[in-house]
Amino acid sequence: MANVWLRKILSIICIAFLWISILSVSPAFGEINKNLKSGKAKGKTLLTQTKLCSPEETKNGGKWIKNQLNAFKVFKDNPSAAYKYASQDFQSQVSLDDFVQIINSEYSVLLKIKESKIEKCTLEQGDYVYKVAIKTDKNKDLLIFYALSRINGRWGVDGAFLTDPGFSN
């Protein structure tokens, strides 16, 4: 019993560290984006540079995300359909049972998506960050930032951050 709780706690900590690292380097997140919008960053050199993904990367990674979002439609009956789109690294750290718990407790809106649109893809220190606009079954507009990796030609979802559309342009 203690091992199960320890594993869950470690999984949550790993996910938190993943998002902290993504949030700390991505201009799509946090203070850098606010400073750019307000003009405070004018004349300053940013430590990280954002590079747009190629059209092929945008298309292929976007298709991977769309496939996972479609798999969430059958999540209650077949959660592994969505889990299989996670990266190997994510799957080695988060079990299917933990994934189900995370989706049901923190990302349940993904089970109610009516439509989605890939808006942008950027490369952030070797990772692909996709900005995806979603509309829920109750016509609520949300943004989700997906972090993907591509290892040996295989795409994989490393994590996602759900937010209100006013968070980023």
PDB file of C-alpha atoms in Angstrom:
ATOM      1  CA  MET A   1       0.000   0.000   0.000  1.00  0.00           C
ATOM      2  CA  ALA A   2       2.826   2.402   0.855  1.00  0.00           C
ATOM      3  CA  ASN A   3       4.473   1.682  -2.512  1.00  0.00           C
ATOM      4  CA  VAL A   4       1.312   2.678  -4.383  1.00  0.00           C
ATOM      5  CA  TRP A   5       1.107   6.018  -2.582  1.00  0.00           C
ATOM      6  CA  LEU A   6       4.813   6.628  -2.976  1.00  0.00           C
ATOM      7  CA  ARG A   7       4.552   5.941  -6.714  1.00  0.00           C
ATOM      8  CA  LYS A   8       1.583   8.306  -7.037  1.00  0.00           C
ATOM      9  CA  ILE A   9       3.376  11.049  -5.133  1.00  0.00           C
ATOM     10  CA  LEU A  10       6.498  10.603  -7.267  1.00  0.00           C
ATOM     11  CA  SER A  11       4.384  10.705 -10.432  1.00  0.00           C
ATOM     12  CA  ILE A  12       2.735  13.941  -9.375  1.00  0.00           C
ATOM     13  CA  ILE A  13       6.121  15.439  -8.481  1.00  0.00           C
ATOM     14  CA  CYS A  14       7.532  14.394 -11.885  1.00  0.00           C
ATOM     15  CA  ILE A  15       4.604  15.965 -13.699  1.00  0.00           C
ATOM     16  CA  ALA A  16       4.967  19.139 -11.630  1.00  0.00           C
ATOM     17  CA  PHE A  17       8.698  19.344 -12.443  1.00  0.00           C
ATOM     18  CA  LEU A  18       7.954  18.818 -16.138  1.00  0.00           C
ATOM     19  CA  TRP A  19       5.519  21.711 -16.161  1.00  0.00           C
ATOM     20  CA  ILE A  20       7.770  23.925 -14.097  1.00  0.00           C
ATOM     21  CA  SER A  21      10.559  23.351 -16.630  1.00  0.00           C
ATOM     22  CA  ILE A  22       8.234  24.038 -19.566  1.00  0.00           C
ATOM     23  CA  LEU A  23       6.799  27.131 -17.913  1.00  0.00           C
ATOM     24  CA  SER A  24      10.240  28.463 -17.095  1.00  0.00           C
ATOM     25  CA  VAL A  25      11.618  28.291 -20.665  1.00  0.00           C
ATOM     26  CA  SER A  26       8.630  28.939 -22.882  1.00  0.00           C
ATOM     27  CA  PRO A  27       7.822  32.478 -24.023  1.00  0.00           C
ATOM     28  CA  ALA A  28       4.277  31.213 -24.469  1.00  0.00           C
ATOM     29  CA  PHE A  29       4.111  31.051 -20.678  1.00  0.00           C
ATOM     30  CA  GLY A  30       4.645  33.389 -17.828  1.00  0.00           C
ATOM     31  CA  GLU A  31       6.493  36.632 -17.352  1.00  0.00           C
ATOM     32  CA  ILE A  32       8.454  36.751 -20.625  1.00  0.00           C
ATOM     33  CA  ASN A  33       5.229  36.838 -22.634  1.00  0.00           C
ATOM     34  CA  LYS A  34       3.749  39.552 -20.383  1.00  0.00           C
ATOM     35  CA  ASN A  35       6.911  41.629 -20.737  1.00  0.00           C
ATOM     36  CA  LEU A  36       6.919  41.286 -24.509  1.00  0.00           C
ATOM     37  CA  LYS A  37       3.269  42.395 -24.717  1.00  0.00           C
ATOM     38  CA  SER A  38       3.857  45.395 -22.456  1.00  0.00           C
ATOM     39  CA  GLY A  39       7.119  46.416 -24.129  1.00  0.00           C
ATOM     40  CA  LYS A  40       9.174  45.979 -20.921  1.00  0.00           C
ATOM     41  CA  ALA A  41      11.478  43.481 -22.646  1.00  0.00           C
ATOM     42  CA  LYS A  42      12.401  45.902 -25.435  1.00  0.00           C
ATOM     43  CA  GLY A  43      16.148  46.038 -25.902  1.00  0.00           C
ATOM     44  CA  LYS A  44      16.780  43.064 -23.625  1.00  0.00           C
ATOM     45  CA  THR A  45      18.198  39.773 -24.833  1.00  0.00           C
ATOM     46  CA  LEU A  46      16.085  36.760 -23.960  1.00  0.00           C
ATOM     47  CA  LEU A  47      17.930  33.700 -22.717  1.00  0.00           C
ATOM     48  CA  THR A  48      15.850  31.396 -24.886  1.00  0.00           C
ATOM     49  CA  GLN A  49      14.748  31.947 -28.434  1.00  0.00           C
ATOM     50  CA  THR A  50      11.525  30.663 -29.839  1.00  0.00           C
ATOM     51  CA  LYS A  51      11.665  29.020 -33.220  1.00  0.00           C
ATOM     52  CA  LEU A  52       8.557  28.142 -35.164  1.00  0.00           C
ATOM     53  CA  CYS A  53       8.138  24.498 -36.080  1.00  0.00           C
ATOM     54  CA  SER A  54       8.382  23.507 -39.709  1.00  0.00           C
ATOM     55  CA  PRO A  55       5.076  22.986 -41.537  1.00  0.00           C
ATOM     56  CA  GLU A  56       5.731  19.218 -41.426  1.00  0.00           C
ATOM     57  CA  GLU A  57       6.372  19.266 -37.653  1.00  0.00           C
ATOM     58  CA  THR A  58       3.261  21.364 -37.103  1.00  0.00           C
ATOM     59  CA  LYS A  59       1.166  18.988 -39.211  1.00  0.00           C
ATOM     60  CA  ASN A  60       2.517  15.703 -37.808  1.00  0.00           C
ATOM     61  CA  GLY A  61       2.633  16.716 -34.145  1.00  0.00           C
ATOM     62  CA  GLY A  62      -0.751  18.389 -34.543  1.00  0.00           C
ATOM     63  CA  LYS A  63      -2.175  15.167 -35.940  1.00  0.00           C
ATOM     64  CA  TRP A  64      -0.771  13.288 -32.920  1.00  0.00           C
ATOM     65  CA  ILE A  65      -2.531  15.746 -30.580  1.00  0.00           C
ATOM     66  CA  LYS A  66      -5.810  15.572 -32.526  1.00  0.00           C
ATOM     67  CA  ASN A  67      -5.686  11.769 -32.373  1.00  0.00           C
ATOM     68  CA  GLN A  68      -5.240  11.870 -28.605  1.00  0.00           C
ATOM     69  CA  LEU A  69      -8.066  14.397 -28.228  1.00  0.00           C
ATOM     70  CA  ASN A  70     -10.306  12.103 -30.306  1.00  0.00           C
ATOM     71  CA  ALA A  71      -9.274   9.152 -28.128  1.00  0.00           C
ATOM     72  CA  PHE A  72     -10.568  11.013 -25.072  1.00  0.00           C
ATOM     73  CA  LYS A  73     -14.075  10.532 -26.508  1.00  0.00           C
ATOM     74  CA  VAL A  74     -13.859   6.831 -25.547  1.00  0.00           C
ATOM     75  CA  PHE A  75     -11.759   7.385 -22.426  1.00  0.00           C
ATOM     76  CA  LYS A  76     -14.276   5.990 -19.937  1.00  0.00           C
ATOM     77  CA  ASP A  77     -14.444   2.676 -21.792  1.00  0.00           C
ATOM     78  CA  ASN A  78     -10.888   2.596 -23.136  1.00  0.00           C
ATOM     79  CA  PRO A  79      -8.414   4.929 -21.364  1.00  0.00           C
ATOM     80  CA  SER A  80      -5.448   3.230 -23.021  1.00  0.00           C
ATOM     81  CA  ALA A  81      -6.620   4.704 -26.344  1.00  0.00           C
ATOM     82  CA  ALA A  82      -5.537   8.158 -25.086  1.00  0.00           C
ATOM     83  CA  TYR A  83      -2.620   6.917 -22.952  1.00  0.00           C
ATOM     84  CA  LYS A  84      -0.860   5.391 -25.952  1.00  0.00           C
ATOM     85  CA  TYR A  85      -0.201   8.908 -27.303  1.00  0.00           C
ATOM     86  CA  ALA A  86       1.928   9.759 -24.249  1.00  0.00           C
ATOM     87  CA  SER A  87       5.687   9.679 -24.721  1.00  0.00           C
ATOM     88  CA  GLN A  88       7.688   6.663 -23.614  1.00  0.00           C
ATOM     89  CA  ASP A  89       9.262   8.817 -20.919  1.00  0.00           C
ATOM     90  CA  PHE A  90       5.841   9.864 -19.603  1.00  0.00           C
ATOM     91  CA  GLN A  91       4.597   6.268 -19.650  1.00  0.00           C
ATOM     92  CA  SER A  92       7.669   5.106 -17.738  1.00  0.00           C
ATOM     93  CA  GLN A  93       6.865   7.602 -14.981  1.00  0.00           C
ATOM     94  CA  VAL A  94       3.051   7.582 -14.958  1.00  0.00           C
ATOM     95  CA  SER A  95       1.070   4.346 -15.010  1.00  0.00           C
ATOM     96  CA  LEU A  96      -2.202   3.971 -16.896  1.00  0.00           C
ATOM     97  CA  ASP A  97      -4.082   3.981 -13.562  1.00  0.00           C
ATOM     98  CA  ASP A  98      -2.368   7.221 -12.523  1.00  0.00           C
ATOM     99  CA  PHE A  99      -3.090   8.715 -15.954  1.00  0.00           C
ATOM    100  CA  VAL A 100      -6.781   7.887 -15.524  1.00  0.00           C
ATOM    101  CA  GLN A 101      -6.776   9.523 -12.108  1.00  0.00           C
ATOM    102  CA  ILE A 102      -5.025  12.661 -13.420  1.00  0.00           C
ATOM    103  CA  ILE A 103      -7.419  13.040 -16.355  1.00  0.00           C
ATOM    104  CA  ASN A 104     -10.513  12.460 -14.225  1.00  0.00           C
ATOM    105  CA  SER A 105      -9.425  14.811 -11.440  1.00  0.00           C
ATOM    106  CA  GLU A 106      -7.561  17.620 -13.238  1.00  0.00           C
ATOM    107  CA  TYR A 107      -8.268  17.399 -16.970  1.00  0.00           C
ATOM    108  CA  SER A 108     -11.848  16.124 -17.154  1.00  0.00           C
ATOM    109  CA  VAL A 109     -12.644  18.899 -19.637  1.00  0.00           C
ATOM    110  CA  LEU A 110     -10.676  16.862 -22.203  1.00  0.00           C
ATOM    111  CA  LEU A 111     -13.496  14.330 -22.064  1.00  0.00           C
ATOM    112  CA  LYS A 112     -15.962  16.992 -23.229  1.00  0.00           C
ATOM    113  CA  ILE A 113     -14.272  18.542 -26.260  1.00  0.00           C
ATOM    114  CA  LYS A 114     -16.546  19.530 -29.102  1.00  0.00           C
ATOM    115  CA  GLU A 115     -13.859  20.941 -31.389  1.00  0.00           C
ATOM    116  CA  SER A 116     -10.167  21.761 -31.420  1.00  0.00           C
ATOM    117  CA  LYS A 117      -7.718  23.718 -33.551  1.00  0.00           C
ATOM    118  CA  ILE A 118      -3.920  23.683 -33.589  1.00  0.00           C
ATOM    119  CA  GLU A 119      -2.987  27.365 -33.510  1.00  0.00           C
ATOM    120  CA  LYS A 120       0.787  27.373 -33.249  1.00  0.00           C
ATOM    121  CA  CYS A 121       3.843  25.179 -32.794  1.00  0.00           C
ATOM    122  CA  THR A 122       7.171  26.381 -31.448  1.00  0.00           C
ATOM    123  CA  LEU A 123      10.438  24.680 -30.619  1.00  0.00           C
ATOM    124  CA  GLU A 124      11.524  25.326 -27.045  1.00  0.00           C
ATOM    125  CA  GLN A 125      14.993  23.919 -26.271  1.00  0.00           C
ATOM    126  CA  GLY A 126      14.371  20.821 -28.367  1.00  0.00           C
ATOM    127  CA  ASP A 127      10.764  20.263 -27.280  1.00  0.00           C
ATOM    128  CA  TYR A 128       7.699  21.009 -29.363  1.00  0.00           C
ATOM    129  CA  VAL A 129       5.093  23.244 -27.709  1.00  0.00           C
ATOM    130  CA  TYR A 130       1.699  23.355 -29.398  1.00  0.00           C
ATOM    131  CA  LYS A 131      -0.953  25.946 -28.658  1.00  0.00           C
ATOM    132  CA  VAL A 132      -4.370  24.321 -29.137  1.00  0.00           C
ATOM    133  CA  ALA A 133      -7.723  26.095 -28.914  1.00  0.00           C
ATOM    134  CA  ILE A 134     -10.548  23.889 -27.720  1.00  0.00           C
ATOM    135  CA  LYS A 135     -14.275  24.339 -27.356  1.00  0.00           C
ATOM    136  CA  THR A 136     -16.120  22.234 -24.812  1.00  0.00           C
ATOM    137  CA  ASP A 137     -19.528  20.671 -25.183  1.00  0.00           C
ATOM    138  CA  LYS A 138     -20.842  23.712 -23.233  1.00  0.00           C
ATOM    139  CA  ASN A 139     -19.240  26.126 -25.753  1.00  0.00           C
ATOM    140  CA  LYS A 140     -16.535  27.237 -23.344  1.00  0.00           C
ATOM    141  CA  ASP A 141     -13.331  28.287 -25.098  1.00  0.00           C
ATOM    142  CA  LEU A 142     -10.067  27.120 -23.539  1.00  0.00           C
ATOM    143  CA  LEU A 143      -6.424  26.857 -24.515  1.00  0.00           C
ATOM    144  CA  ILE A 144      -4.247  23.869 -23.928  1.00  0.00           C
ATOM    145  CA  PHE A 145      -0.499  23.930 -24.393  1.00  0.00           C
ATOM    146  CA  TYR A 146       0.844  20.513 -25.326  1.00  0.00           C
ATOM    147  CA  ALA A 147       4.496  19.575 -24.871  1.00  0.00           C
ATOM    148  CA  LEU A 148       5.583  16.878 -27.320  1.00  0.00           C
ATOM    149  CA  SER A 149       8.846  15.143 -27.977  1.00  0.00           C
ATOM    150  CA  ARG A 150       9.923  13.169 -31.008  1.00  0.00           C
ATOM    151  CA  ILE A 151      12.371  10.381 -30.324  1.00  0.00           C
ATOM    152  CA  ASN A 152      13.522   8.093 -33.136  1.00  0.00           C
ATOM    153  CA  GLY A 153      10.706   9.438 -35.307  1.00  0.00           C
ATOM    154  CA  ARG A 154       7.983   8.678 -32.736  1.00  0.00           C
ATOM    155  CA  TRP A 155       5.899  11.535 -31.389  1.00  0.00           C
ATOM    156  CA  GLY A 156       4.836  11.491 -27.753  1.00  0.00           C
ATOM    157  CA  VAL A 157       2.926  13.767 -25.413  1.00  0.00           C
ATOM    158  CA  ASP A 158       5.085  14.779 -22.448  1.00  0.00           C
ATOM    159  CA  GLY A 159       2.444  16.918 -20.769  1.00  0.00           C
ATOM    160  CA  ALA A 160      -0.252  19.514 -21.167  1.00  0.00           C
ATOM    161  CA  PHE A 161      -1.235  22.775 -19.506  1.00  0.00           C
ATOM    162  CA  LEU A 162      -4.854  23.889 -19.658  1.00  0.00           C
ATOM    163  CA  THR A 163      -5.669  27.572 -19.373  1.00  0.00           C
ATOM    164  CA  ASP A 164      -8.087  30.340 -20.206  1.00  0.00           C
ATOM    165  CA  PRO A 165      -7.695  31.887 -23.713  1.00  0.00           C
ATOM    166  CA  GLY A 166      -6.747  35.265 -22.216  1.00  0.00           C
ATOM    167  CA  PHE A 167      -3.487  33.752 -20.919  1.00  0.00           C
ATOM    168  CA  SER A 168      -1.583  34.023 -24.202  1.00  0.00           C
ATOM    169  CA  ASN A 169      -2.120  35.547 -27.624  1.00  0.00           C
TER     170      ASN A 169
END
